[in-house]
mmCIF file with all atom_site columns, C-alpha atoms in Angstrom:
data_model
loop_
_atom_site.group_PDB
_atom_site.id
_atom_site.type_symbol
_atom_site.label_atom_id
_atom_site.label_alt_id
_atom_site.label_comp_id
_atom_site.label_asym_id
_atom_site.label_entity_id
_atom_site.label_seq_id
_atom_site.pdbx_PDB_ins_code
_atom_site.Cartn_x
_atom_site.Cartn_y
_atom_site.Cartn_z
_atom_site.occupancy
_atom_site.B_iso_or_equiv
_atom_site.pdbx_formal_charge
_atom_site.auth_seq_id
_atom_site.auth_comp_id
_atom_site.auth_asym_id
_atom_site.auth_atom_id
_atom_site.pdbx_PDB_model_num
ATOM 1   C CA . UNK A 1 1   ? 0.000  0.000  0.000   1.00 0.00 ? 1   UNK A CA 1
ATOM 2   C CA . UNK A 1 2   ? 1.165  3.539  -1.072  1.00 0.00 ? 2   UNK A CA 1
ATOM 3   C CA . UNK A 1 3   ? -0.035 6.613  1.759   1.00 0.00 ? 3   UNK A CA 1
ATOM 4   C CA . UNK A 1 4   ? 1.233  9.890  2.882   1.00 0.00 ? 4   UNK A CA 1
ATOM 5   C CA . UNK A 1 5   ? 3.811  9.368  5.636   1.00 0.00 ? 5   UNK A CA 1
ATOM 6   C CA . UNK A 1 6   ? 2.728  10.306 9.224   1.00 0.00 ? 6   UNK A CA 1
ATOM 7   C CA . UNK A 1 7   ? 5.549  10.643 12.137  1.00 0.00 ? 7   UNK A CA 1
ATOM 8   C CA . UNK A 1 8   ? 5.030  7.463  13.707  1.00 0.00 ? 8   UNK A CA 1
ATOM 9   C CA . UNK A 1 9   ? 6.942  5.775  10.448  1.00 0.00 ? 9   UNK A CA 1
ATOM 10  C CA . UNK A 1 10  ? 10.427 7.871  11.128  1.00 0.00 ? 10  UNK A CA 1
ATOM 11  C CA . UNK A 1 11  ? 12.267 5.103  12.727  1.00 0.00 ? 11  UNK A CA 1
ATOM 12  C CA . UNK A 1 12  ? 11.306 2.806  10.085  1.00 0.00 ? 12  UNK A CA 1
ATOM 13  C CA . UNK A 1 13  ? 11.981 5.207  7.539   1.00 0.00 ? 13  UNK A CA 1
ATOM 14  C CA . UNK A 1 14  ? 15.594 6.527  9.256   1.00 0.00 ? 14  UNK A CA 1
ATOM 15  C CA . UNK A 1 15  ? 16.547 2.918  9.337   1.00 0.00 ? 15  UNK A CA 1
ATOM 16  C CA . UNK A 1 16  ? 16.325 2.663  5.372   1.00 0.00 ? 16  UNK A CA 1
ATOM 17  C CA . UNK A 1 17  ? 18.151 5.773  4.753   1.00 0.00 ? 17  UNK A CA 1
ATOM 18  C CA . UNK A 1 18  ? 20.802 5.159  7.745   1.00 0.00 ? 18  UNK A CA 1
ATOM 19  C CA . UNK A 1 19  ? 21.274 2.026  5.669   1.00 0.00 ? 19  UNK A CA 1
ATOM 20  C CA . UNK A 1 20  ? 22.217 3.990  2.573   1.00 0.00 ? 20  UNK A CA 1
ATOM 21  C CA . UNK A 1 21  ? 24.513 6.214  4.643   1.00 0.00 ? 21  UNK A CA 1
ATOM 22  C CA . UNK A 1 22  ? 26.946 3.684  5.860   1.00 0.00 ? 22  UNK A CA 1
ATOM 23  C CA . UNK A 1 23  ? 27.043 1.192  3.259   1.00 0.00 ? 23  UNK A CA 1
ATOM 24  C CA . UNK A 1 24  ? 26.274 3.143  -0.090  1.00 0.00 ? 24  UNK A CA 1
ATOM 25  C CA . UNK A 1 25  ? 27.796 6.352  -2.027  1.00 0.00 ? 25  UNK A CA 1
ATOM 26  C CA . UNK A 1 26  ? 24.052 6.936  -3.395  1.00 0.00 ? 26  UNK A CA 1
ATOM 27  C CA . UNK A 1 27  ? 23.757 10.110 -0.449  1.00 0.00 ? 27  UNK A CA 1
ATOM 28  C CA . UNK A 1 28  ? 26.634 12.180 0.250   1.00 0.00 ? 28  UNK A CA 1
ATOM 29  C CA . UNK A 1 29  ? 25.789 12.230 3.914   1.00 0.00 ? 29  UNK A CA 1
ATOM 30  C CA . UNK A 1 30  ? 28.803 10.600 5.698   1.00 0.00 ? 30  UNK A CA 1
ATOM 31  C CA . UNK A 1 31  ? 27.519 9.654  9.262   1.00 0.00 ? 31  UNK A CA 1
ATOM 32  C CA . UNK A 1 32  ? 23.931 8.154  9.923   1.00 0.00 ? 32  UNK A CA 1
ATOM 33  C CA . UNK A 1 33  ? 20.793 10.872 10.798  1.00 0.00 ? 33  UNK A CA 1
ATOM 34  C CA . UNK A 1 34  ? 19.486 11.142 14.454  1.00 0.00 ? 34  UNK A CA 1
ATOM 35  C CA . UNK A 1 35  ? 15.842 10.455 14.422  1.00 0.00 ? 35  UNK A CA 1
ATOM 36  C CA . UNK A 1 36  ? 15.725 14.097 15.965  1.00 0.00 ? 36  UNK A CA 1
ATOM 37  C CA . UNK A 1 37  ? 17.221 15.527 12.789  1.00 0.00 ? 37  UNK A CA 1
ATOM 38  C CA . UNK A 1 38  ? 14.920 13.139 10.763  1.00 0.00 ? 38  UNK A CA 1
ATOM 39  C CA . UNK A 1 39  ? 11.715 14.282 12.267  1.00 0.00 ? 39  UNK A CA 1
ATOM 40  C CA . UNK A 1 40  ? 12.927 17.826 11.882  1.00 0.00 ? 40  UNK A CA 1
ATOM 41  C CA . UNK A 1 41  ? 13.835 17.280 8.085   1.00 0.00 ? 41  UNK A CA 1
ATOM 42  C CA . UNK A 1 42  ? 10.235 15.030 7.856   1.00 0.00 ? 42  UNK A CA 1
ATOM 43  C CA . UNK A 1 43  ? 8.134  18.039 9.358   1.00 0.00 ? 43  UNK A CA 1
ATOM 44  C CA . UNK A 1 44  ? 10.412 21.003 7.328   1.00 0.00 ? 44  UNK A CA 1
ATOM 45  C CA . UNK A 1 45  ? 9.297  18.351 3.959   1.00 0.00 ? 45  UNK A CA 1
ATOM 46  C CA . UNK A 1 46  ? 5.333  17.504 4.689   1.00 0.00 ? 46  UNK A CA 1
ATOM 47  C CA . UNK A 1 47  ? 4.515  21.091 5.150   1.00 0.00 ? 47  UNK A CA 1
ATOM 48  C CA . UNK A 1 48  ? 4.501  21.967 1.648   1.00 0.00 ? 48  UNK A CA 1
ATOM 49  C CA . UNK A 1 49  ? 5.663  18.645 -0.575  1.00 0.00 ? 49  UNK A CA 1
ATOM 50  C CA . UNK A 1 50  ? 4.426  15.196 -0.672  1.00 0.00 ? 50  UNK A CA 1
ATOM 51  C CA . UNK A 1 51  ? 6.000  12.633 1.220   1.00 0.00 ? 51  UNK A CA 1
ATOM 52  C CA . UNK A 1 52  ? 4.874  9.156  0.865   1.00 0.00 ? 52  UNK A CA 1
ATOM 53  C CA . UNK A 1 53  ? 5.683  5.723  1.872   1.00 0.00 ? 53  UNK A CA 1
ATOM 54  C CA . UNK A 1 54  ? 5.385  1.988  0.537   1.00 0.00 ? 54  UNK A CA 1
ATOM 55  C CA . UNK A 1 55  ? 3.621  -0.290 3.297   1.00 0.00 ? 55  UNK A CA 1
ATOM 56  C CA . UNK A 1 56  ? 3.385  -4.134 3.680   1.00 0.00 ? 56  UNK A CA 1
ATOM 57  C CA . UNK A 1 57  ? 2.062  -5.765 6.755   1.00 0.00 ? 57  UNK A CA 1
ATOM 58  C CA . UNK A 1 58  ? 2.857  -2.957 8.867   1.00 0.00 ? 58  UNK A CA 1
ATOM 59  C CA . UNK A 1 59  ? 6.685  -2.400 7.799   1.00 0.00 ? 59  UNK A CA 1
ATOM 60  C CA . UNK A 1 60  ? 7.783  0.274  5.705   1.00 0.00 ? 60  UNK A CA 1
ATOM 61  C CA . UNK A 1 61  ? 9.652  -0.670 2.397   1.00 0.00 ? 61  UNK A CA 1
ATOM 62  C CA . UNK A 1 62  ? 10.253 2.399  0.341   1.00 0.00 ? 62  UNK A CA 1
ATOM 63  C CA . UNK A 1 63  ? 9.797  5.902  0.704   1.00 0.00 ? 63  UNK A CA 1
ATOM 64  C CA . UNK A 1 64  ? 9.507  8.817  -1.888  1.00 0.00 ? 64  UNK A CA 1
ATOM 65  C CA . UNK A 1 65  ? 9.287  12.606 -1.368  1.00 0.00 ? 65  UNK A CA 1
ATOM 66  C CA . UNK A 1 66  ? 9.737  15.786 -2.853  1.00 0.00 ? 66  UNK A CA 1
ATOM 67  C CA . UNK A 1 67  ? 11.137 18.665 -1.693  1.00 0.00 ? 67  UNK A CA 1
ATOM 68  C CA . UNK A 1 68  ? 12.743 22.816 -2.456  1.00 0.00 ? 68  UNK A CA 1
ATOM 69  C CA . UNK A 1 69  ? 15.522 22.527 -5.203  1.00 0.00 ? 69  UNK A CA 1
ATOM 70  C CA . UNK A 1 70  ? 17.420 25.773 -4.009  1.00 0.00 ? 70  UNK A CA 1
ATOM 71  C CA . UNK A 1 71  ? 15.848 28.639 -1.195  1.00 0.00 ? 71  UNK A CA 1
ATOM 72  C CA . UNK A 1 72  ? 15.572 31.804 -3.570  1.00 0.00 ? 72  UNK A CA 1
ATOM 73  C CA . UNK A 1 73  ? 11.952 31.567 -4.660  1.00 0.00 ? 73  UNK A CA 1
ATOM 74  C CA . UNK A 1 74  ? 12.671 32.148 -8.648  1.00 0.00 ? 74  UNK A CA 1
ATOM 75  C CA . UNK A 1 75  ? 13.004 28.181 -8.003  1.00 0.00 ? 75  UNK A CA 1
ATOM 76  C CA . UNK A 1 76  ? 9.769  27.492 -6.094  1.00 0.00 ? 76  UNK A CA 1
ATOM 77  C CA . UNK A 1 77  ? 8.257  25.761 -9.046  1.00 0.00 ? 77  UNK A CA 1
ATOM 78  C CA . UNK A 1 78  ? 11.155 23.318 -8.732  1.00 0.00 ? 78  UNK A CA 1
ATOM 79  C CA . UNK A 1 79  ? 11.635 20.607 -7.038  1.00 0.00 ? 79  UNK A CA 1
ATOM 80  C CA . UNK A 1 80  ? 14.097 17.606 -6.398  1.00 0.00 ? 80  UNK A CA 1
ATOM 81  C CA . UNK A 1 81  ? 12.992 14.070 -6.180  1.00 0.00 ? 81  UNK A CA 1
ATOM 82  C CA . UNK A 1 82  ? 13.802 11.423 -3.464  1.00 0.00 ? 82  UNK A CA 1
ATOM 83  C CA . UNK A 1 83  ? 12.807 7.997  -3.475  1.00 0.00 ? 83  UNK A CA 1
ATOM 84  C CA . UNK A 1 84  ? 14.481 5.258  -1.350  1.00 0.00 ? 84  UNK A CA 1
ATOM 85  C CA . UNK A 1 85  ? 13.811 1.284  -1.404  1.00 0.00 ? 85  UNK A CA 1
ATOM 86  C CA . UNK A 1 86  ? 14.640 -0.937 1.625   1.00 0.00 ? 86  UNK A CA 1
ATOM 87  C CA . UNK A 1 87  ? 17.857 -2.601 1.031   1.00 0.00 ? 87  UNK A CA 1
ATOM 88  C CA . UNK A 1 88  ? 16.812 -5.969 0.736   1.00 0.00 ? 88  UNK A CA 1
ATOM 89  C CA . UNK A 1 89  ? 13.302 -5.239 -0.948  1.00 0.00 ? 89  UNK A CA 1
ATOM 90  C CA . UNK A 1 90  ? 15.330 -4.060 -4.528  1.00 0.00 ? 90  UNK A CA 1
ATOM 91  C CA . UNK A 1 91  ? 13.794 -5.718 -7.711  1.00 0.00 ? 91  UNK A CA 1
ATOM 92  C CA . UNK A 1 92  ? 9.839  -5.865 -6.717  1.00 0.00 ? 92  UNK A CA 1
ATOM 93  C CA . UNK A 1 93  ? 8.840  -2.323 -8.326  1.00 0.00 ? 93  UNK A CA 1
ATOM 94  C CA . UNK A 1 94  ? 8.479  -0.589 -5.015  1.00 0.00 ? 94  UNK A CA 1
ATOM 95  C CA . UNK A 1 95  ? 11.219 2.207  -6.583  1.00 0.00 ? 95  UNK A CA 1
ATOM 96  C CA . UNK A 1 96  ? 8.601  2.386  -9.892  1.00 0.00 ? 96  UNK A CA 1
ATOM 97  C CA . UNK A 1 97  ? 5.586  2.021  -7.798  1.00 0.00 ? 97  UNK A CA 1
ATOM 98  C CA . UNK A 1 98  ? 6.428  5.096  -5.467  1.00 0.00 ? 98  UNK A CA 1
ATOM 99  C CA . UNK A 1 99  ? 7.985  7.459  -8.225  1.00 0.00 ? 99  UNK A CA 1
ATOM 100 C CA . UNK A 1 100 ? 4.945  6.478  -10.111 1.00 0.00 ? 100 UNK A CA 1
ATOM 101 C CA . UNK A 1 101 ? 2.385  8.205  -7.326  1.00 0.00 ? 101 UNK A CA 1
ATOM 102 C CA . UNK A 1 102 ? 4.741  10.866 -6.358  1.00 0.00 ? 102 UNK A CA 1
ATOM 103 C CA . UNK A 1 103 ? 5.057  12.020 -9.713  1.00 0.00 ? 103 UNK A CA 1
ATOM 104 C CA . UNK A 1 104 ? 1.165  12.214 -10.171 1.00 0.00 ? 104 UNK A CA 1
ATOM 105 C CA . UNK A 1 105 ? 0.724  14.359 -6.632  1.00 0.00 ? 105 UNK A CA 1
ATOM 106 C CA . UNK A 1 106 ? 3.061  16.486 -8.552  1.00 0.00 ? 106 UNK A CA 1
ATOM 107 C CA . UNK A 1 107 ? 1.266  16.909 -11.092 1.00 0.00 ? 107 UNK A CA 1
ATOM 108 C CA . UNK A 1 108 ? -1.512 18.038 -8.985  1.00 0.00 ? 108 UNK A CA 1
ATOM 109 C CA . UNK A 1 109 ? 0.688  21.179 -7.677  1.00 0.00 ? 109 UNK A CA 1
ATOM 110 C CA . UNK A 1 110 ? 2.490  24.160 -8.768  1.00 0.00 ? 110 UNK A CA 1
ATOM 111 C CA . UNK A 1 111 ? 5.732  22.012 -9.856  1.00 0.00 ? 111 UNK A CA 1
ATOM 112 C CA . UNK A 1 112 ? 7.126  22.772 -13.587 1.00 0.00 ? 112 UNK A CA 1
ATOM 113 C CA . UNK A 1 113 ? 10.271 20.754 -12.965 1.00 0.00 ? 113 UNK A CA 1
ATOM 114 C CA . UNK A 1 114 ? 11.611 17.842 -11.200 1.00 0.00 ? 114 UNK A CA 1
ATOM 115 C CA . UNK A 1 115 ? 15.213 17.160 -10.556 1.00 0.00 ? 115 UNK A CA 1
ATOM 116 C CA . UNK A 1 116 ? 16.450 13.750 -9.703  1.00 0.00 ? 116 UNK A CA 1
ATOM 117 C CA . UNK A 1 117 ? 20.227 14.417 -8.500  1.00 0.00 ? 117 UNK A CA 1
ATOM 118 C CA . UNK A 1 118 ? 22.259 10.890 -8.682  1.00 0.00 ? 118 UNK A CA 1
ATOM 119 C CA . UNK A 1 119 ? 25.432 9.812  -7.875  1.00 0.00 ? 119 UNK A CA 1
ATOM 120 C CA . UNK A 1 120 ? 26.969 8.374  -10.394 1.00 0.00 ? 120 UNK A CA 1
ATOM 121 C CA . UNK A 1 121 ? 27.411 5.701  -11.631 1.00 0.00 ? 121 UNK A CA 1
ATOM 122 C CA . UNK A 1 122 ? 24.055 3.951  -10.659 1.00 0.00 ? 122 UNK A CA 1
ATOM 123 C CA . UNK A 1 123 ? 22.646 1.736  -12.902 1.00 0.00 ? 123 UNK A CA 1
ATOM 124 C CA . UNK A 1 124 ? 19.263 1.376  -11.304 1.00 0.00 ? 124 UNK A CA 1
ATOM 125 C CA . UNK A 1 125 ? 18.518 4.908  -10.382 1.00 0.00 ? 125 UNK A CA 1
ATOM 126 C CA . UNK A 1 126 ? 19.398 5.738  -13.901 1.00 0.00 ? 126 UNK A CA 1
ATOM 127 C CA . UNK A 1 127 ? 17.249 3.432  -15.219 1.00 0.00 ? 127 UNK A CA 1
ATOM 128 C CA . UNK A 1 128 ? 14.323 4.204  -13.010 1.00 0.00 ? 128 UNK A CA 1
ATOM 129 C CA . UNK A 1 129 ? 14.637 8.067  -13.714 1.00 0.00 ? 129 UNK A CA 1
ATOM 130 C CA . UNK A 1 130 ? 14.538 7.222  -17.710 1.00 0.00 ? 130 UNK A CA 1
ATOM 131 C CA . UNK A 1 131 ? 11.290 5.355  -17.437 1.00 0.00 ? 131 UNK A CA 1
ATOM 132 C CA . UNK A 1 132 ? 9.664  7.924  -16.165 1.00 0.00 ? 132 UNK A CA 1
ATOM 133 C CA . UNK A 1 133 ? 10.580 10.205 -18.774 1.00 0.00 ? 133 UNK A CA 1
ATOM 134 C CA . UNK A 1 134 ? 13.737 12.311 -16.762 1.00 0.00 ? 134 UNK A CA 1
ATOM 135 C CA . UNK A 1 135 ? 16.463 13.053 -19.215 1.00 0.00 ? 135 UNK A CA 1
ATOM 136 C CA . UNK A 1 136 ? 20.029 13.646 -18.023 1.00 0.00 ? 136 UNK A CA 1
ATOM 137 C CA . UNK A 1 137 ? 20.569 17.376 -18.058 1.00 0.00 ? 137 UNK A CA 1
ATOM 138 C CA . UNK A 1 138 ? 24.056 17.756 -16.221 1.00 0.00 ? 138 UNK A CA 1
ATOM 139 C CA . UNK A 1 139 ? 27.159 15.753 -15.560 1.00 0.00 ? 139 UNK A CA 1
ATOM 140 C CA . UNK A 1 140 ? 29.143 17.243 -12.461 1.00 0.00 ? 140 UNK A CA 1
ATOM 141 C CA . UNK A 1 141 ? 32.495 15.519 -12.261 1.00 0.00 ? 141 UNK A CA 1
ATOM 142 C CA . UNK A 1 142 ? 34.304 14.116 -8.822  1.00 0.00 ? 142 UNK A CA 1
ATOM 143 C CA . UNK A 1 143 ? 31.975 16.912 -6.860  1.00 0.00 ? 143 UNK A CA 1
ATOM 144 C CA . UNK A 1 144 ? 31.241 14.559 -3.948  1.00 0.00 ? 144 UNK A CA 1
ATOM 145 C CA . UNK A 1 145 ? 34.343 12.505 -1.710  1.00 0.00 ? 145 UNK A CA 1
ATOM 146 C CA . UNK A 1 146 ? 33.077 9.473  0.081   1.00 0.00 ? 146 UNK A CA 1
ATOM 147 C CA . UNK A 1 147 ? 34.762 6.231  0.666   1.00 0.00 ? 147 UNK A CA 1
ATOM 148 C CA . UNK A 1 148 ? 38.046 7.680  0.029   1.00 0.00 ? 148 UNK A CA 1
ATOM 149 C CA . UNK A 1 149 ? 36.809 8.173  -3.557  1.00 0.00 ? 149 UNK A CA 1
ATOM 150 C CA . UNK A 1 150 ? 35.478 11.501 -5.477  1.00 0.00 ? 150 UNK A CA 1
ATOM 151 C CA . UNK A 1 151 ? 31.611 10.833 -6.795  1.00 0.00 ? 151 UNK A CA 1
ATOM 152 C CA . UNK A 1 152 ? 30.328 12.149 -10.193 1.00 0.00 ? 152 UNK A CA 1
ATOM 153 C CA . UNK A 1 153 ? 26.286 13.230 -9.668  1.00 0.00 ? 153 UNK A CA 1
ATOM 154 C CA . UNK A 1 154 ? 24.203 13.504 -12.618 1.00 0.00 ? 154 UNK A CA 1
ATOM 155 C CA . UNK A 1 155 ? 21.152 15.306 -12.831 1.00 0.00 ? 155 UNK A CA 1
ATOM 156 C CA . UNK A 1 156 ? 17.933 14.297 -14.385 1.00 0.00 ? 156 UNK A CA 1
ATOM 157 C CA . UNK A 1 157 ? 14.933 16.404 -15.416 1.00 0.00 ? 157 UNK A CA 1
ATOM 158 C CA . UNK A 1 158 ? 11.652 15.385 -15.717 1.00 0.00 ? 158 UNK A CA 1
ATOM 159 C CA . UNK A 1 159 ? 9.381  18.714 -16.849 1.00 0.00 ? 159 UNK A CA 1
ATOM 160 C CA . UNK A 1 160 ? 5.540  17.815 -15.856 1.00 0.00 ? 160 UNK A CA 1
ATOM 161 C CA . UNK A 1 161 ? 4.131  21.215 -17.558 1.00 0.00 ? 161 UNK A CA 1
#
């Protein structure tokens, strides 16, 4: 099942992303998120932007949101994409099935543009941005250092107007 996120699912949801921290070069965060700074960044995101999460008997398995590109408000019509699968849930279309319904709440708002910003390389992300129409707009080299190695981040534009 696909809903809007409410605050009791933070822990579930911080455990997915913490995941990603540690393990993965896909976020450029380098040590895990309190669940204080979570629920901060959670209520900063639902007050304005859909945030939604994939559900099955009771556990969370994916998340997606939206959120502000950049503060100055010439940008408010553009946002950046976010979507995150559980770790060990990869390859049952949670990824397609949450981009798919964040995308059409989108839709539904004031968004022109929506920026998926990937490290690179990443096959799957790369993939799942391209079949929802997002074409690769940018290409910033070695921008990012984690792992004792300098990340590339592409960035992928999907315009909904």
């Amino acid at each position: 099942m696909i809903r809007s996120v409410n605050f009791g699912d933070a822990q579930q949801i911080l455990n997915i992303y913490n995941y990603y921290v540690i393990n993965t070069d896909v976020t450029f965060d380098l040590t895990p998120m309190s669940l204080k700074a979570f629920q901060e960044k959670m209520h900063s995101i639902t007050k304005g932007y859909p945030f939604i999460v994939y559900e099955e008997d009771n556990e969370i398995l994916g998340y997606a949101y939206a959120g502000k590109f950049r503060e100055r408000p010439a940008y408010n019509a553009t946002l950046e994409s976010t979507v995150y699968v559980k770790h060990n849930q990869h390859g049952k279309k949670i990824g397609s099935l949450l981009y798919a319904e964040l995308i059409s709440q989108l839709k539904q708002t004031d968004c022109r543009v929506v920026l998926g910003v990937l490290t690179l390389p990443n096959d799957a992300s790369v993939k799942l941005h391209e079949k929802f129409g997002f074409e690769k707009v940018g290409h910033l080299k070695e921008v990012g250092f984690k792992f004792n190695t300098w990340l590339d981040v592409g960035i992928f534009e999907l315009k909904l107007v």
